[in-house]
C-alpha positions as a printed Julia matrix, in Angstrom:
181×3 Matrix{Float64}:
 -27.48   -2.35    3.95
 -30.22   -3.08    1.44
 -32.67   -5.78    2.56
 -34.94   -7.42   -0.05
 -37.71   -9.57    1.39
 -39.55  -12.06   -0.85
 -42.16  -14.67   -0.13
 -43.12  -17.83   -1.93
 -46.18  -20.0    -1.51
 -48.85  -19.27    1.08
 -46.68  -17.14    3.37
 -48.46  -14.0     4.54
 -45.89  -11.33    5.36
 -47.22   -9.13    8.13
 -45.62   -5.85    9.19
 -44.44   -7.51   12.42
 -42.58  -10.23   10.46
 -41.0    -7.63    8.16
 -39.94   -5.61   11.22
 -38.45   -8.73   12.82
 -36.48   -9.56    9.64
 -35.19   -5.98    9.39
 -34.09   -5.96   13.06
 -32.35   -9.33   12.86
 -30.57   -8.71    9.54
 -29.64   -5.11   10.4
 -27.79   -6.45   13.45
 -25.34   -8.04   10.96
 -24.42   -4.57    9.68
 -21.66   -4.29   12.31
 -19.76   -7.09   10.53
 -19.44   -5.19    7.25
 -17.1    -2.39    6.27
 -18.79    0.97    5.85
 -17.62    1.12    2.23
 -19.32   -2.17    1.31
 -22.66   -1.87   -0.44
 -24.4    -5.01    0.84
 -27.66   -6.45   -0.47
 -29.33   -9.13    1.61
 -31.98  -11.32    0.0
 -34.44  -12.99    2.38
 -36.85  -15.6     1.0
 -39.58  -17.04    3.22
 -41.48  -20.15    2.16
 -44.23  -22.24    3.79
 -44.53  -25.9     2.87
 -46.59  -28.54    4.71
 -47.04  -26.18    7.68
 -43.26  -25.88    8.01
 -41.5   -22.6     7.36
 -38.23  -22.14    5.53
 -36.09  -19.0     5.48
 -33.22  -18.47    3.02
 -30.78  -15.61    3.42
 -28.28  -14.84    0.66
 -25.57  -12.19    0.84
 -23.4   -11.56   -2.22
 -20.08   -9.93   -1.39
 -17.21   -9.01   -3.68
 -15.4   -12.37   -3.5
 -17.85  -14.67   -1.76
 -21.53  -15.6    -1.61
 -22.89  -16.42    1.85
 -26.07  -18.45    2.08
 -28.07  -19.9     4.95
 -31.25  -21.99    4.73
 -33.16  -23.02    7.84
 -36.45  -24.74    8.6
 -38.64  -24.1    11.61
 -42.07  -24.7    13.11
 -42.68  -20.95   13.02
 -41.5   -18.31   10.59
 -39.77  -16.43   13.43
 -37.76  -19.52   14.42
 -36.65  -20.1    10.82
 -35.61  -16.45   10.47
 -33.64  -16.48   13.75
 -31.81  -19.71   12.85
 -30.93  -18.43    9.36
 -29.6   -15.14   10.77
 -27.49  -17.04   13.31
 -26.02  -19.26   10.57
 -25.24  -16.32    8.29
 -23.62  -14.46   11.21
 -21.33  -17.44   11.89
 -20.4   -17.57    8.19
 -19.64  -13.83    8.17
 -17.43  -14.1    11.25
 -15.6   -17.1     9.75
 -15.11  -15.19    6.47
 -13.79  -12.1     8.29
 -11.31  -14.21   10.29
 -10.09  -15.9     7.12
  -9.59  -12.57    5.36
  -7.8   -11.09    8.38
  -5.5   -14.13    8.61
  -4.61  -13.77    4.93
  -3.85  -10.08    5.42
  -1.69  -10.8     8.48
   0.33  -13.43    6.58
   1.16  -11.0     3.78
   4.21   -8.81    4.01
   3.08   -5.47    5.31
   3.71   -2.24    3.47
   6.08   -1.08    6.22
   8.2    -4.22    5.82
   8.3    -3.6     2.06
   9.68   -0.1     2.54
  12.22   -1.28    5.11
  13.48   -3.85    2.58
  13.67   -1.17   -0.11
  15.62    1.13    2.23
  18.05   -1.69    3.08
  18.66   -2.37   -0.62
  19.38    1.32   -1.25
  21.82    1.43    1.68
  23.63   -1.67    0.37
  23.97   -0.11   -3.07
  25.32    3.11   -1.55
  27.87    1.17    0.5
  29.02   -0.89   -2.46
  29.6     1.75   -5.11
  29.91    5.41   -4.19
  28.68    7.73   -6.87
  31.39    9.43   -8.9
  30.45   12.66  -10.55
  32.24   13.15  -13.85
  32.82   16.62  -15.19
  34.6    17.24  -18.49
  36.76   20.33  -18.8
  38.37   22.24  -21.59
  41.79   22.66  -19.99
  43.27   26.02  -20.92
  46.91   27.06  -20.89
  47.62   29.75  -18.28
  49.99   30.84  -15.54
  49.72   29.68  -11.93
  48.52   33.17  -10.85
  45.75   33.11  -13.47
  44.73   29.62  -12.29
  44.46   30.88   -8.68
  42.29   33.78   -9.87
  40.05   31.4   -11.85
  39.76   29.08   -8.83
  38.74   31.99   -6.58
  36.19   33.21   -9.15
  34.64   29.75   -9.5
  34.53   29.36   -5.68
  35.99   25.82   -5.86
  38.64   24.24   -3.65
  40.77   23.31   -6.69
  41.29   24.21  -10.33
  42.81   22.22  -13.21
  44.83   23.95  -15.91
  47.77   23.53  -18.31
  50.86   25.39  -17.13
  52.05   27.74  -19.89
  55.67   27.57  -18.72
  56.13   23.8   -18.4
  53.29   22.72  -20.73
  52.17   20.14  -18.12
  48.76   19.53  -16.6
  48.43   20.99  -13.11
  45.91   21.26  -10.3
  46.03   24.22   -7.96
  44.22   23.74   -4.61
  43.58   25.54   -1.32
  45.41   24.08    1.66
  43.68   23.63    5.0
  46.31   25.62    6.88
  46.12   28.49    4.36
  48.0    29.11    1.13
  47.87   27.04   -2.03
  49.21   23.73   -3.28
  50.16   22.76   -6.81
  49.96   19.26   -8.3
  51.93   18.94  -11.5
  52.07   16.03  -13.97
  55.5    14.65  -15.0
  54.9    15.23  -18.68
């Protein structure tokens, strides 16, 4: 936290007053994120034997400002720090409430997963593979199926000139599907 102390008028800033301002304002540090680079401007003014303290904090999306009068400079500083602390707490609560009202990232991913599941249930993916169907005997088709390490093989039967599918049966052996034409 960067603290800038300024005076205006006849205010004499002693080391004790500067130390008091640094202690009081540094106590607010617990209300800021570590990543925030915060600059606090403190202006002390004396007018008609009354003291005024202004504290201004400029954050990313908000400017916090407190102005207090007191019989002594210490009283004005303490009141201004108390006011700015209340504003900071109020601001933090407001930001946290906004964050809580938003959909969380986990809920977003759950919704995305549900949409993907619905799409999978609705339309199963069909893999299309185009073949150059060659004319061959059933024995050659079985050999080609074994070489390709597939469960089935499509070919054109050289004897009947029909399209056929040879496949492995679960109980052993082979099956042949043959078109009518």
